[in-house]
Tab-separated table of C-alpha atoms and ligand atoms in Angstrom:
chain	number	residue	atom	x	y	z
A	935	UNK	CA	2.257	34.169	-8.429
A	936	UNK	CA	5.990	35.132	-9.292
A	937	UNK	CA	8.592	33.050	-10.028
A	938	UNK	CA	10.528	34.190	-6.763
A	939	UNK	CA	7.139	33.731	-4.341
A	940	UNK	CA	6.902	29.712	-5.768
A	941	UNK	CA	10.497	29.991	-5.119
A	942	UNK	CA	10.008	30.633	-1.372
A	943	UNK	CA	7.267	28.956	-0.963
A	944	UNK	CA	8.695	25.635	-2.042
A	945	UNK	CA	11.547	26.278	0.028
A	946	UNK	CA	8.806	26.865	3.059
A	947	UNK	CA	7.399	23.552	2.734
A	948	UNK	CA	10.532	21.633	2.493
A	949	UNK	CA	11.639	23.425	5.374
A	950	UNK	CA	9.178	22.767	7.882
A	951	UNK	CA	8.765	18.762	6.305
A	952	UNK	CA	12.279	18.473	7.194
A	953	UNK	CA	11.506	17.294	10.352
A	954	UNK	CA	8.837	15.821	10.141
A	955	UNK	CA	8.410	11.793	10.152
A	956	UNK	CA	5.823	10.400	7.513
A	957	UNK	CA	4.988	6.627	7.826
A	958	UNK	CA	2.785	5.272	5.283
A	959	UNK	CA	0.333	1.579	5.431
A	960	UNK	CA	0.264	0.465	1.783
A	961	UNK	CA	-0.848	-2.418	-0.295
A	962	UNK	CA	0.142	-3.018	-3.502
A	963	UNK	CA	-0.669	-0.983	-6.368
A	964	UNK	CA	-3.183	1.784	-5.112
A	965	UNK	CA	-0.613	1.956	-2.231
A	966	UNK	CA	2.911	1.922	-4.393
A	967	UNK	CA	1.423	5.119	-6.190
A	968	UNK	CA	0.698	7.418	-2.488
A	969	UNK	CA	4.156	6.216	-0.962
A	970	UNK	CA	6.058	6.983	-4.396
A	971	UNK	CA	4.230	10.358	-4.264
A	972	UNK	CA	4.725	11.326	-0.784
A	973	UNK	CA	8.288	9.573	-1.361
A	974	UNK	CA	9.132	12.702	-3.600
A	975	UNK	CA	8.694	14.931	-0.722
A	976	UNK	CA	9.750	13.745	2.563
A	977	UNK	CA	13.426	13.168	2.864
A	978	UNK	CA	13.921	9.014	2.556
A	979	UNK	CA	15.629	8.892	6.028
A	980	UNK	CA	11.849	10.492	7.784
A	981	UNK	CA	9.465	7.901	5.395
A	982	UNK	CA	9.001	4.206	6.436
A	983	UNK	CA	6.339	2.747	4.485
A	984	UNK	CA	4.574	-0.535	5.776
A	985	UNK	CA	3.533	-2.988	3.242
A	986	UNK	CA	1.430	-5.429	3.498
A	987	UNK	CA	2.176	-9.226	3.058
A	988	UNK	CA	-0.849	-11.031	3.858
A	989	UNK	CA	-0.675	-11.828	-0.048
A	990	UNK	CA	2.954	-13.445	0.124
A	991	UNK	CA	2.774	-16.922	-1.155
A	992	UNK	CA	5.071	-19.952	-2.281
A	993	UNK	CA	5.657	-20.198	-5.704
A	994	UNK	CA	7.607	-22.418	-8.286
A	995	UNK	CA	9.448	-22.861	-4.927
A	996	UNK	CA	10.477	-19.503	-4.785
A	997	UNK	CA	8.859	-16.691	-2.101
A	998	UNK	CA	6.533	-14.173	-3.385
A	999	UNK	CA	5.925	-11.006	-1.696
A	1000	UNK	CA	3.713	-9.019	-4.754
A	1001	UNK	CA	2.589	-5.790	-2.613
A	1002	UNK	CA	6.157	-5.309	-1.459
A	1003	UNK	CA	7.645	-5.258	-5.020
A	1004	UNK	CA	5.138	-3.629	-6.346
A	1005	UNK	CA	5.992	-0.785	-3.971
A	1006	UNK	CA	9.955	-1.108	-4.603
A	1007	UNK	CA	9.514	-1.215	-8.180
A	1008	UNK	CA	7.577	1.831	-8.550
A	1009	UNK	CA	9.802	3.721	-6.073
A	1010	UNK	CA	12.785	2.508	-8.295
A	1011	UNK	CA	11.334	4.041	-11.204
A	1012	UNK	CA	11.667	0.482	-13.060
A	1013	UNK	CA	7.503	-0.325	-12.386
A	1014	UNK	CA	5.516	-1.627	-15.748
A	1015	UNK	CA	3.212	2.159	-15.726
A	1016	UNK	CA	0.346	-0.181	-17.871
A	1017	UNK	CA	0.199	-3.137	-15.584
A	1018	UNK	CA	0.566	-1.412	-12.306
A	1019	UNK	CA	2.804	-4.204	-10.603
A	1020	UNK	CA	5.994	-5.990	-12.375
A	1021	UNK	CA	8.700	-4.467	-14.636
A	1022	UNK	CA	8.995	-2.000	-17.339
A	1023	UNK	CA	10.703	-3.708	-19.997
A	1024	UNK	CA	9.821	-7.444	-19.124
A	1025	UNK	CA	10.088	-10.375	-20.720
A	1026	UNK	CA	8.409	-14.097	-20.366
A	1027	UNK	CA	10.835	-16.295	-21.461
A	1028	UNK	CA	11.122	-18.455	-18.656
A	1029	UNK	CA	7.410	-18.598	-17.833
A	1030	UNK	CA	6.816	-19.485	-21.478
A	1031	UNK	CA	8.914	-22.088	-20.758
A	1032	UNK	CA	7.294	-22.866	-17.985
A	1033	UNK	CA	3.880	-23.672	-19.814
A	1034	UNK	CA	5.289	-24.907	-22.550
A	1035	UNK	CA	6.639	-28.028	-19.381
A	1036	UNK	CA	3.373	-28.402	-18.548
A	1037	UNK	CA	4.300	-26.039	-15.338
A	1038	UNK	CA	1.561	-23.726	-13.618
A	1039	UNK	CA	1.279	-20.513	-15.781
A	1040	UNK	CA	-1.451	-18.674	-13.576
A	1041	UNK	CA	1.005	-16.537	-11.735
A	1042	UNK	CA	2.494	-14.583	-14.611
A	1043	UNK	CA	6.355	-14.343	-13.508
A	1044	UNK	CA	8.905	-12.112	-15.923
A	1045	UNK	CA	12.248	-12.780	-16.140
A	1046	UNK	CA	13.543	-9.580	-14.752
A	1047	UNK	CA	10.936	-10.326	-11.637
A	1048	UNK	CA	11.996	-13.754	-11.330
A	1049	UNK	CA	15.575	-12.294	-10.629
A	1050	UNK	CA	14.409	-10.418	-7.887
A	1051	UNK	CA	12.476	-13.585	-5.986
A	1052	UNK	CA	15.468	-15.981	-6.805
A	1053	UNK	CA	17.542	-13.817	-4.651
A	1054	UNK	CA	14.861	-13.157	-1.682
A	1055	UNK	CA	14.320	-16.903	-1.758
A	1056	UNK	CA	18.130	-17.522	-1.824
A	1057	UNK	CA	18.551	-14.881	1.145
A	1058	UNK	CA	15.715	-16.274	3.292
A	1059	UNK	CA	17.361	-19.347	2.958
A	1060	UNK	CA	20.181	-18.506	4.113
A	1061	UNK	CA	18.794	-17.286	7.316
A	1062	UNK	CA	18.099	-13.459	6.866
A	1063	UNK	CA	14.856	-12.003	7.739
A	1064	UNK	CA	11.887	-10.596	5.561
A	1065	UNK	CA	12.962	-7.380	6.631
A	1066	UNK	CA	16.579	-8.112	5.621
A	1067	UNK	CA	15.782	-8.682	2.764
A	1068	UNK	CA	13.714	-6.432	1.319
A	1069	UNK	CA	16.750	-3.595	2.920
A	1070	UNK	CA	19.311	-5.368	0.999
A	1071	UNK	CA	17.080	-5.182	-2.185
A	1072	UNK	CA	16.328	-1.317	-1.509
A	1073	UNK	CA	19.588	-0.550	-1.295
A	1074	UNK	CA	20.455	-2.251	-4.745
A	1075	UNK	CA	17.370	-0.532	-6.306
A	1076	UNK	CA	18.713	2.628	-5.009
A	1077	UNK	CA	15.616	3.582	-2.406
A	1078	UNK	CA	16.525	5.476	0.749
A	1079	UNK	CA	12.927	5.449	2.017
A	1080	UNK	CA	12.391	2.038	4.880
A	1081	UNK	CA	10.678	-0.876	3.006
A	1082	UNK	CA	9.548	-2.680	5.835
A	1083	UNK	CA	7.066	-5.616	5.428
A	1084	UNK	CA	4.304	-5.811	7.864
A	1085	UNK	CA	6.320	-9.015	9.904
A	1086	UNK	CA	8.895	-10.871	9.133
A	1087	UNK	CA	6.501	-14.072	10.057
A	1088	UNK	CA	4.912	-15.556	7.287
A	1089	UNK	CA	0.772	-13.815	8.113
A	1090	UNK	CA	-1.177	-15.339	4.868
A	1091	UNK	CA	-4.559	-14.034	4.414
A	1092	UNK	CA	-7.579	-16.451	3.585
A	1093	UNK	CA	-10.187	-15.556	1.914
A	1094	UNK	CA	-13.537	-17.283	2.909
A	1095	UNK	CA	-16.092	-17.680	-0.200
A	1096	UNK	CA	-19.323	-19.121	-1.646
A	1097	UNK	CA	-17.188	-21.783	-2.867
A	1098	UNK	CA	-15.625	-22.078	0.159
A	1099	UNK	CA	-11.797	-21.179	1.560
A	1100	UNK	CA	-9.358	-19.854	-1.141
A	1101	UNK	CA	-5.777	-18.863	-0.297
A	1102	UNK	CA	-5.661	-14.993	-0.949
A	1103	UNK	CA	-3.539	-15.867	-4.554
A	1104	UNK	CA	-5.827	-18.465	-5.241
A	1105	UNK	CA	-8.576	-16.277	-5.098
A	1106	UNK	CA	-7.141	-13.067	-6.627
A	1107	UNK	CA	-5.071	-14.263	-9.264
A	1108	UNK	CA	-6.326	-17.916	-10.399
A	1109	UNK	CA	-9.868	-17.216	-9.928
A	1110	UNK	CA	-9.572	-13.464	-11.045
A	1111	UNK	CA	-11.756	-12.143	-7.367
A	1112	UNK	CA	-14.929	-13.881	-9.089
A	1113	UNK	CA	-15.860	-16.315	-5.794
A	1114	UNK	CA	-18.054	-14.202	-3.460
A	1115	UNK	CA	-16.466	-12.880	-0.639
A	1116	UNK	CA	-17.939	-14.190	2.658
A	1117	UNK	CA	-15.470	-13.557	5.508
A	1118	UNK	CA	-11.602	-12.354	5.316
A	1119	UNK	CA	-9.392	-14.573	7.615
A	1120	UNK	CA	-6.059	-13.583	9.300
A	1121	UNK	CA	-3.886	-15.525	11.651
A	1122	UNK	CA	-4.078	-14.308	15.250
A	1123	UNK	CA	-0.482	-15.185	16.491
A	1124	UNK	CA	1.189	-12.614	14.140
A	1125	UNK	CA	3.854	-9.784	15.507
A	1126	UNK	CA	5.249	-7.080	13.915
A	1127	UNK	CA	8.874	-6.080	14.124
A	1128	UNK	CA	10.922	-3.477	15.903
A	1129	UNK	CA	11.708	-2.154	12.918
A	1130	UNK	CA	7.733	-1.323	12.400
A	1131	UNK	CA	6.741	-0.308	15.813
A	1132	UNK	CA	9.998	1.800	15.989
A	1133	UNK	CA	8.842	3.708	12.871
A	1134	UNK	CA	5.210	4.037	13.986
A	1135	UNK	CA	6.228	5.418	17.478
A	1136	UNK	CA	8.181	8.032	16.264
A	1137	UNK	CA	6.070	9.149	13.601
A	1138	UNK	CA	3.909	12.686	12.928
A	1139	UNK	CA	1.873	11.586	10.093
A	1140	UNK	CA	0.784	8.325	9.401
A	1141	UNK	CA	-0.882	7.716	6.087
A	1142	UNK	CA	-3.472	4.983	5.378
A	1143	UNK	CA	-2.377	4.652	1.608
A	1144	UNK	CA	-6.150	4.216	-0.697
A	1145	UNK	CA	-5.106	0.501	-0.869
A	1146	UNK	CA	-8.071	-2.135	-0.485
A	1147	UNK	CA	-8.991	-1.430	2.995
A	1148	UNK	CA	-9.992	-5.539	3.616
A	1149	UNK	CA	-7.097	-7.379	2.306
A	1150	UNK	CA	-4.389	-4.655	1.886
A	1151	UNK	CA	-5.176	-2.373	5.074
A	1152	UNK	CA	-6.703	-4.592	7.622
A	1153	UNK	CA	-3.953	-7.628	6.974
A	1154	UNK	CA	-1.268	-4.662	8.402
A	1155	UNK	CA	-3.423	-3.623	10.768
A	1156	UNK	CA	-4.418	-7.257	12.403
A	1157	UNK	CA	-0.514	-7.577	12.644
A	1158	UNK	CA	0.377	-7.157	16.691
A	1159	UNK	CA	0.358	-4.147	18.362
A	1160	UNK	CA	0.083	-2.689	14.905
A	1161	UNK	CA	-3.771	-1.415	15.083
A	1162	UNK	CA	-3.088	-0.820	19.096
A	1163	UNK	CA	-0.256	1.662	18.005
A	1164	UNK	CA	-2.221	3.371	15.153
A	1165	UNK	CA	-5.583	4.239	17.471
A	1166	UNK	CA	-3.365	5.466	20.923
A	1167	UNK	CA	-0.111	6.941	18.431
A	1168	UNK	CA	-0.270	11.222	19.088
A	1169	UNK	CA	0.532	11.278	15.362
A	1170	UNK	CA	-2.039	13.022	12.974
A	1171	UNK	CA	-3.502	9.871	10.557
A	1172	UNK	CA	-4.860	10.134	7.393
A	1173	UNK	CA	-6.473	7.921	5.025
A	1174	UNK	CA	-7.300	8.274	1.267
A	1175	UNK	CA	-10.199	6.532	-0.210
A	1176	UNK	CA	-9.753	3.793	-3.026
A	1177	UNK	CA	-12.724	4.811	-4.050
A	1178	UNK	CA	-13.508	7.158	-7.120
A	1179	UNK	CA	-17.036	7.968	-8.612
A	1180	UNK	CA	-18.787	5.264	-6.129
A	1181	UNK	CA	-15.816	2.482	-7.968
A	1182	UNK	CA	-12.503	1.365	-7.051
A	1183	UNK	CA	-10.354	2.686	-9.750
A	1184	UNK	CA	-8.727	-1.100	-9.914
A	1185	UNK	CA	-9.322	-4.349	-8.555
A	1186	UNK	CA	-12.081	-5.944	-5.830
A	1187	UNK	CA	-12.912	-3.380	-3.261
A	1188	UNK	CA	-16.368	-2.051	-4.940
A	1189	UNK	CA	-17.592	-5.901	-5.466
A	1190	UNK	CA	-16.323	-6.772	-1.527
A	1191	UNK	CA	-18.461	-3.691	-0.421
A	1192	UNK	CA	-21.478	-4.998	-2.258
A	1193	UNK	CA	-20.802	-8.742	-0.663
A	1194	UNK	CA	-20.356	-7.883	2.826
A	1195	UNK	CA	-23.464	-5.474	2.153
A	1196	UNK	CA	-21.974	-1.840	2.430
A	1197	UNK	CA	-23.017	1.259	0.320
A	1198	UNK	CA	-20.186	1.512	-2.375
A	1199	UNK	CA	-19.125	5.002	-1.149
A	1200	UNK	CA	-16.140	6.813	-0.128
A	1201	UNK	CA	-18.263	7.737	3.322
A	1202	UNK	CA	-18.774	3.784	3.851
A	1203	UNK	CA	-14.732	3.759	3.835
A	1204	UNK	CA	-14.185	6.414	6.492
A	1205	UNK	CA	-16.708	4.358	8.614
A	1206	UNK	CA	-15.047	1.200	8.200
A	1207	UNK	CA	-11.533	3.018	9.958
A	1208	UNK	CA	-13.632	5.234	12.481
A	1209	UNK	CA	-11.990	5.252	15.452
A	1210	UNK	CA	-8.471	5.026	13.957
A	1211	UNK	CA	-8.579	8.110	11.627
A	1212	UNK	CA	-8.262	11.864	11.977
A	1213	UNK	CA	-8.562	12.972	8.341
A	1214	UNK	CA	-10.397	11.294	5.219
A	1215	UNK	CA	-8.982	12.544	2.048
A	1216	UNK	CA	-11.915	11.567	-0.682
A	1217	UNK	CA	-12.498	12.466	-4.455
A	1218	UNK	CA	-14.065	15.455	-5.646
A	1219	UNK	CA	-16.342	13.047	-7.663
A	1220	UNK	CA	-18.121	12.015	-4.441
A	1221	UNK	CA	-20.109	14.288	-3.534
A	1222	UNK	CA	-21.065	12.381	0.035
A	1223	UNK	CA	-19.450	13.464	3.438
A	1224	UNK	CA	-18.728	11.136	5.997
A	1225	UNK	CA	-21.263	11.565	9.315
A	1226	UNK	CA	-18.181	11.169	12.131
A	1227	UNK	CA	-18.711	14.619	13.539
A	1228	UNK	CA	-15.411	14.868	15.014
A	1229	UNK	CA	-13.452	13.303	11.975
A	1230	UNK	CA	-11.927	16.438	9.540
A	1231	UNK	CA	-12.075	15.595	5.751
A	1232	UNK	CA	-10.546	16.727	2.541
A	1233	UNK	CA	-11.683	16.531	-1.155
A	1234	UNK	CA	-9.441	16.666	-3.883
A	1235	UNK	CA	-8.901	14.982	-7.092
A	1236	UNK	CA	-7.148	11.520	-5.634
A	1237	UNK	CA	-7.079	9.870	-9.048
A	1238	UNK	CA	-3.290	9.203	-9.710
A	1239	UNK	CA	-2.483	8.589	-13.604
A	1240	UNK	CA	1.227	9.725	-13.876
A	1241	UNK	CA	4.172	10.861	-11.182
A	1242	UNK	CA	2.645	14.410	-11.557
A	1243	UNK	CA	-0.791	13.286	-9.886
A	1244	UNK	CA	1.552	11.337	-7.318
A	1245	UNK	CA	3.437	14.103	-6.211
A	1246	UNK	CA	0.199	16.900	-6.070
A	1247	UNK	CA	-2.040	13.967	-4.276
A	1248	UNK	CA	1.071	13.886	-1.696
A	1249	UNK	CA	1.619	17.260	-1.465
A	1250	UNK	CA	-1.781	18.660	-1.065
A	1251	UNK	CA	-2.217	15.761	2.215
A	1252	UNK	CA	1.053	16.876	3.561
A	1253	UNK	CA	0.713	20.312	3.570
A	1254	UNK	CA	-2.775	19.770	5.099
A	1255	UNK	CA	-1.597	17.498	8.015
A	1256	UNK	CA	1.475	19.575	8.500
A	1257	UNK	CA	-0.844	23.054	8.988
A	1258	UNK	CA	-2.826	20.994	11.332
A	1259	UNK	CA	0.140	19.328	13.540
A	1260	UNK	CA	1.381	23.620	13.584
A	1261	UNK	CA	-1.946	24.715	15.108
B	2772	GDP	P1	-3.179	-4.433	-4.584
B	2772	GDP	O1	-2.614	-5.064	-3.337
B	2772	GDP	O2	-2.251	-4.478	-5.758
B	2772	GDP	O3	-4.593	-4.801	-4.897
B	2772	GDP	O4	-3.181	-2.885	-4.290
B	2772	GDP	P2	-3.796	-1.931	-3.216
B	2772	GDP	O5	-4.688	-2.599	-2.243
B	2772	GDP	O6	-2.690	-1.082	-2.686
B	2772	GDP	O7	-4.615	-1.008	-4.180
B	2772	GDP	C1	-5.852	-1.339	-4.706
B	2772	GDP	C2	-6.791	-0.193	-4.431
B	2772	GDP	O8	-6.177	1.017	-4.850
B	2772	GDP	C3	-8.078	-0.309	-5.214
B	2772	GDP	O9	-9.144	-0.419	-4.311
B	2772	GDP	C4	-8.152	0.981	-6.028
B	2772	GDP	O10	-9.436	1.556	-6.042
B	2772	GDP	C5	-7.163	1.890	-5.330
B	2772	GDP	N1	-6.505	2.797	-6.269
B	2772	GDP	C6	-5.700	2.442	-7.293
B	2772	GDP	N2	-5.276	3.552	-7.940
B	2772	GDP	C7	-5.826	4.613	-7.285
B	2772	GDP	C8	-5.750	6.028	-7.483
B	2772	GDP	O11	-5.102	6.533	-8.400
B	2772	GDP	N3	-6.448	6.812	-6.603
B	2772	GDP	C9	-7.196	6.268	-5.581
B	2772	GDP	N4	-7.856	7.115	-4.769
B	2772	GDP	N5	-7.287	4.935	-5.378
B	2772	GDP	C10	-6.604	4.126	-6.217
């Protein structure tokens, strides 16, 4: 292809995804990577992305939201690229400190990091609202796109195990996902805000980011009217599957699968959000299909190493939804 053609073609596609109004439903880290991808398409005034914070927890007296920073961070350009969630250029001092007081160390907390929950505790204190906040701290990091946690209400997620209940932290972090997983428990009473159901209604393509689909995904979704809105919204939805080779590339979605007795496969994923789904983007390393006759699908590679998988991952969904939505 010439020079000029790629040209025009690039020009094409930002052209028609001008106008178009992208929403993404993202956890923490497999989430951070889709939204930073699809954020280097979609002009940042036409992408909200919805984070969850069923993980959100009270720490060292200060509020935690770790999917929502993980998100801001990468977006930012200032996420640690090993880790997947904190800052590039940490350091510990004060949670060395911490230890070395006999303090709890489980949590691992960098200096840079603390900076950032000092001030959300300091602003929630002072009376403005999760969604306040995490503007305010966009705005400093320099992100256009909407950051907008999942409620503004506190919406912790329990985790119900062989051992018994475990806070979601608890579970994840201190007891590194080990307890079986029995049940997943949210609180009922939970609403969204206008800011959310403002960006949902008004969306074209909503994408369920390949974040763990039962305590990343479903927290967001149990949030009122959010899963009401996704199933009636006219808007084309997609969802990518955290699943890679039959594995989750990180963290506890394969071993949940195996507790709660599904198949470890990409097809058991697009079951799980049947009903709520129009297109299943899976990896070219599973060879299944998924057996919802009506549902469309797309393989591709969906593994996302550096920026440059980011943006093609993004990219190749977009361009797919957006020939859809023009047929
Ligand atoms: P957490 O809240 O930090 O655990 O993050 P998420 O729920 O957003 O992401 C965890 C999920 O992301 C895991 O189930 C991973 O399998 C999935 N994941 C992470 N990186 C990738 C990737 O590059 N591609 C795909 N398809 N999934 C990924």
């Amino acid at each position: 292809m010439s020079v000029r053609n790629t040209a025009r073609d690039e020009s094409h596609f930002r052209n028609r995804l001008a106008e178009i109004q992208v929403t993404v439903l993202a956890g923490g880290v497999g989430g951070a990577k889709l939204a930073d991808g699809i954020a280097q398409h979609v002009r940042p005034e036409n992408l909200s992305i919805v984070v969850n914070t069923g993980d959100d927890f009270d720490h060292l007296g200060l509020r935690i939201c770790p999917d929502l920073d993980t998100v801001m961070y990468l977006l930012a350009g200032v996420a640690n690229s090993e880790t997947g969630w904190g800052r590039s250029g940490e350091s510990w001092r004060a949670m060395g400190e911490v230890k070395r007081l006999g303090g709890p160390d489980w949590f691992a907390l960098g200096d840079l990091d603390l900076g950032t929950h000092l001030t959300r505790t300091h602003l929630l204190a002072d009376g403005l609202s999760l969604t306040g906040v995490s503007h305010h701290l966009c705005d400093v990091f320099g992100i256009g796109a909407d950051l907008l946690p999942m409620s503004d209400r506190p919406a912790p997620t329990v985790i119900v195990t062989d051992e018994g209940q475990l806070a979601f932290q608890t579970w994840f972090v201190e007891r590194q996902w080990q307890p079986a997983v029995k049940e997943i428990l949210f609180p009922q009473d939970v609403r969204t805000t206008t800011q959310v159901t403002t960006a949902l209604s008004k969306t074209h393509i909503l994408v369920i980011a390949p974040s763990n689909p039962f305590v990343s995904i479903d927290p967001i979704l149990n949030v009122y009217p959010i899963r009401e809105m996704v199933t009636d919204l006219p808007a084309m939805v997609v969802a990518v599957s955290p699943i890679i080779a039959g594995k989750a590339v990180k963290g506890p979605a394969a071993k949940m699968m195996q507790e709660m007795g599904m198949p470890v496969t990409s097809s058991a994923i697009a079951s799980y959000y049947d009903g709520l789904i129009d297109l299943f983007v899976s990896d070219v390393r599973d060879e299944d299909f998924p057996d919802q006759p009506d549902l469309l699908t797309m393989k591709t590679d969906t593994l996302m190493v550096d920026q440059g998988d980011r943006s093609r991952l993004a990219r190749e969904i977009l361009t797919f939804c957006m020939e859809l939505i023009e047929k």
